[in-house]
Coordinates of N, CA and C in Angstrom, one line a residue:
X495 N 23.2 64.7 0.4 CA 23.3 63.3 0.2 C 21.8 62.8 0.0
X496 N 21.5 62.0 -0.9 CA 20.1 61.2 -1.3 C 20.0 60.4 -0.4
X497 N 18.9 59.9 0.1 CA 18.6 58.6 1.3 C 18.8 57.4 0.3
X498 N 19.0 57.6 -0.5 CA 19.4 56.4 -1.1 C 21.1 55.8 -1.1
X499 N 21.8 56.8 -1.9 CA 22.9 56.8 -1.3 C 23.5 56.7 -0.1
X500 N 22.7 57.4 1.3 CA 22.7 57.3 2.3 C 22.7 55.8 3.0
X501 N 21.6 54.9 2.5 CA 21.4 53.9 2.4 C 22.4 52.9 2.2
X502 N 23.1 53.1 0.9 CA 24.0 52.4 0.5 C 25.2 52.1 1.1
X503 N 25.5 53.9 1.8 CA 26.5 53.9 2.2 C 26.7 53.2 4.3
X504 N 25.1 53.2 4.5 CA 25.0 52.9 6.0 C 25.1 51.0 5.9
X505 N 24.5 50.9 4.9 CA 24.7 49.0 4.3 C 25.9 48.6 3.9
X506 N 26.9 49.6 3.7 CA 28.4 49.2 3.8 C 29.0 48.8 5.3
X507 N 28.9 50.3 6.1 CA 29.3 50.3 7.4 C 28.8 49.2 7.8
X508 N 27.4 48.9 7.8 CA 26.8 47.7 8.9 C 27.4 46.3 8.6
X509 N 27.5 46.0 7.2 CA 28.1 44.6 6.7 C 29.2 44.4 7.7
X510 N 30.2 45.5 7.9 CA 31.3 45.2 8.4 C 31.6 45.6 10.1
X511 N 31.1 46.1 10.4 CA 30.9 46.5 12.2 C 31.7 46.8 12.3
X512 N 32.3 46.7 13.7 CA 33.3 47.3 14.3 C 33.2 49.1 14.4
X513 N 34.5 49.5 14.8 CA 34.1 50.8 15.9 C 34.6 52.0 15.0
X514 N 35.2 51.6 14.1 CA 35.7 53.0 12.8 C 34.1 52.8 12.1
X515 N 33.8 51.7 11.7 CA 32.2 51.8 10.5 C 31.3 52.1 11.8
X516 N 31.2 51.9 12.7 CA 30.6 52.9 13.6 C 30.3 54.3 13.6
X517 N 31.7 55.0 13.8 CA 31.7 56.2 13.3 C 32.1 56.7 11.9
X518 N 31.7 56.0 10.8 CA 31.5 56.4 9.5 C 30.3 56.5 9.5
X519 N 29.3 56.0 9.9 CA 27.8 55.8 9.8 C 27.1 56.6 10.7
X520 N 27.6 57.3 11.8 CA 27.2 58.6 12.9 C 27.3 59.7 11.8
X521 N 28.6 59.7 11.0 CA 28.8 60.6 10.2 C 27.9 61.0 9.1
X522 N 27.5 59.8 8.8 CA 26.3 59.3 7.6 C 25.0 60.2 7.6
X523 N 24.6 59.7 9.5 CA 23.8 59.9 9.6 C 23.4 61.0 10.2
X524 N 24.1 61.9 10.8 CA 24.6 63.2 10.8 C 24.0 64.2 9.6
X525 N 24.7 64.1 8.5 CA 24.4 64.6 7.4 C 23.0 64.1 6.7
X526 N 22.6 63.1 7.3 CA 21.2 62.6 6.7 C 20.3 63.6 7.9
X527 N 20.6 63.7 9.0 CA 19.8 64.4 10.1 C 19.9 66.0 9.6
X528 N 20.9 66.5 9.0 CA 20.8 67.7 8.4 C 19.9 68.1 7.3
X529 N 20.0 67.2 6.2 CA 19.6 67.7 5.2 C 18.1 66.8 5.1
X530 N 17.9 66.2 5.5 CA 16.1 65.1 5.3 C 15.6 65.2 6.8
X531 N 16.2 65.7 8.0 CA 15.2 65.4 9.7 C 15.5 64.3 10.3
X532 N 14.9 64.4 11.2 CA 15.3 63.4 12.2 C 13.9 61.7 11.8
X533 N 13.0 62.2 11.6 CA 12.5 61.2 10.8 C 13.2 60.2 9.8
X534 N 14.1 60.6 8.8 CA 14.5 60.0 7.8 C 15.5 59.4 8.9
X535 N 16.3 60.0 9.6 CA 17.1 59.1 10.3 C 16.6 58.1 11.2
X536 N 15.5 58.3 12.0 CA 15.1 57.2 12.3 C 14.6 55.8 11.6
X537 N 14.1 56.4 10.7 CA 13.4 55.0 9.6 C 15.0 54.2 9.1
X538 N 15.9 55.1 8.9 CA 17.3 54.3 8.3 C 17.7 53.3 9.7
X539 N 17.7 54.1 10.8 CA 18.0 53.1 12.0 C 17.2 52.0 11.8
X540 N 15.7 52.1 11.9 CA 15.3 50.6 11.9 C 14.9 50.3 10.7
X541 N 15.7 50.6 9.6 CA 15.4 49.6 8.3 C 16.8 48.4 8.0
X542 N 18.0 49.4 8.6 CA 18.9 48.7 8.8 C 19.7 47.9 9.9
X543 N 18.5 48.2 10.7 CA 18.7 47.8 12.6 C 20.0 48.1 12.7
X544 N 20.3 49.4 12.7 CA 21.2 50.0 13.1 C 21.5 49.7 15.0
X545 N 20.5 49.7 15.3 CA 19.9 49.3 17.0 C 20.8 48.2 17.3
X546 N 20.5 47.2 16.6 CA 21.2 46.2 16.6 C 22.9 46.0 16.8
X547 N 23.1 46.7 15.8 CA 24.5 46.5 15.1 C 25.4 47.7 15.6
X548 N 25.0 48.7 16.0 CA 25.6 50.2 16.5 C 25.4 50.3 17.7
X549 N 24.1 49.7 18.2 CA 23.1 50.6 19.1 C 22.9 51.7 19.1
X550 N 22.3 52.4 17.9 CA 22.1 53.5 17.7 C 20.3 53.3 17.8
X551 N 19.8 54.5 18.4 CA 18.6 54.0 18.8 C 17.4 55.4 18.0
X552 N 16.6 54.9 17.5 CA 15.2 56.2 16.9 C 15.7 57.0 18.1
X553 N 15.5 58.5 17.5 CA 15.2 59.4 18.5 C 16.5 60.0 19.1
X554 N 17.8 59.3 18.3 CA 19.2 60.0 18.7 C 19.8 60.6 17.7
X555 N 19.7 61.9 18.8 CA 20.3 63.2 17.5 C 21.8 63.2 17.2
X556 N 22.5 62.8 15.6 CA 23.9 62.8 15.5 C 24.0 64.1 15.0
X557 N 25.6 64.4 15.6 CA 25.8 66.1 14.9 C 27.8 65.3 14.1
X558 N 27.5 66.2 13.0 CA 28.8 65.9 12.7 C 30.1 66.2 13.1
X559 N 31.2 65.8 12.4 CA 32.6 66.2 13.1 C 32.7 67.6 13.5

């Protein structure tokens, strides 16, 4: 997956909150932690203040299903 599309897809989950787009966006970012590092996932956490809206915090490793 492109961080772009990544992007896209984590600015869907966030618009709408709650606890299923929660874990669509673990999922997200999971797969973003696989294929780009844990860097790329941090910067998506605080570009989209994931912190905020998840509490997903820089520095938390997601693993997928």
């Amino acid at each position: 997956m492109t961080l772009e599309k990544a992007r896209e897809y984590l600015g869907v989950q966030a618009s709408m909150g709650g606890g299923y787009n929660r874990n669509g966006a673990r999922l997200v970012l999971a797969e973003v932690q696989r294929e780009h590092g844990q860097s790329a996932v941090d910067q998506l956490i605080r570009e989209l203040d994931l912190e905020q809206i998840f509490g997903f915090t820089p520095g938390t490793k997601f693993t997928g299903a």
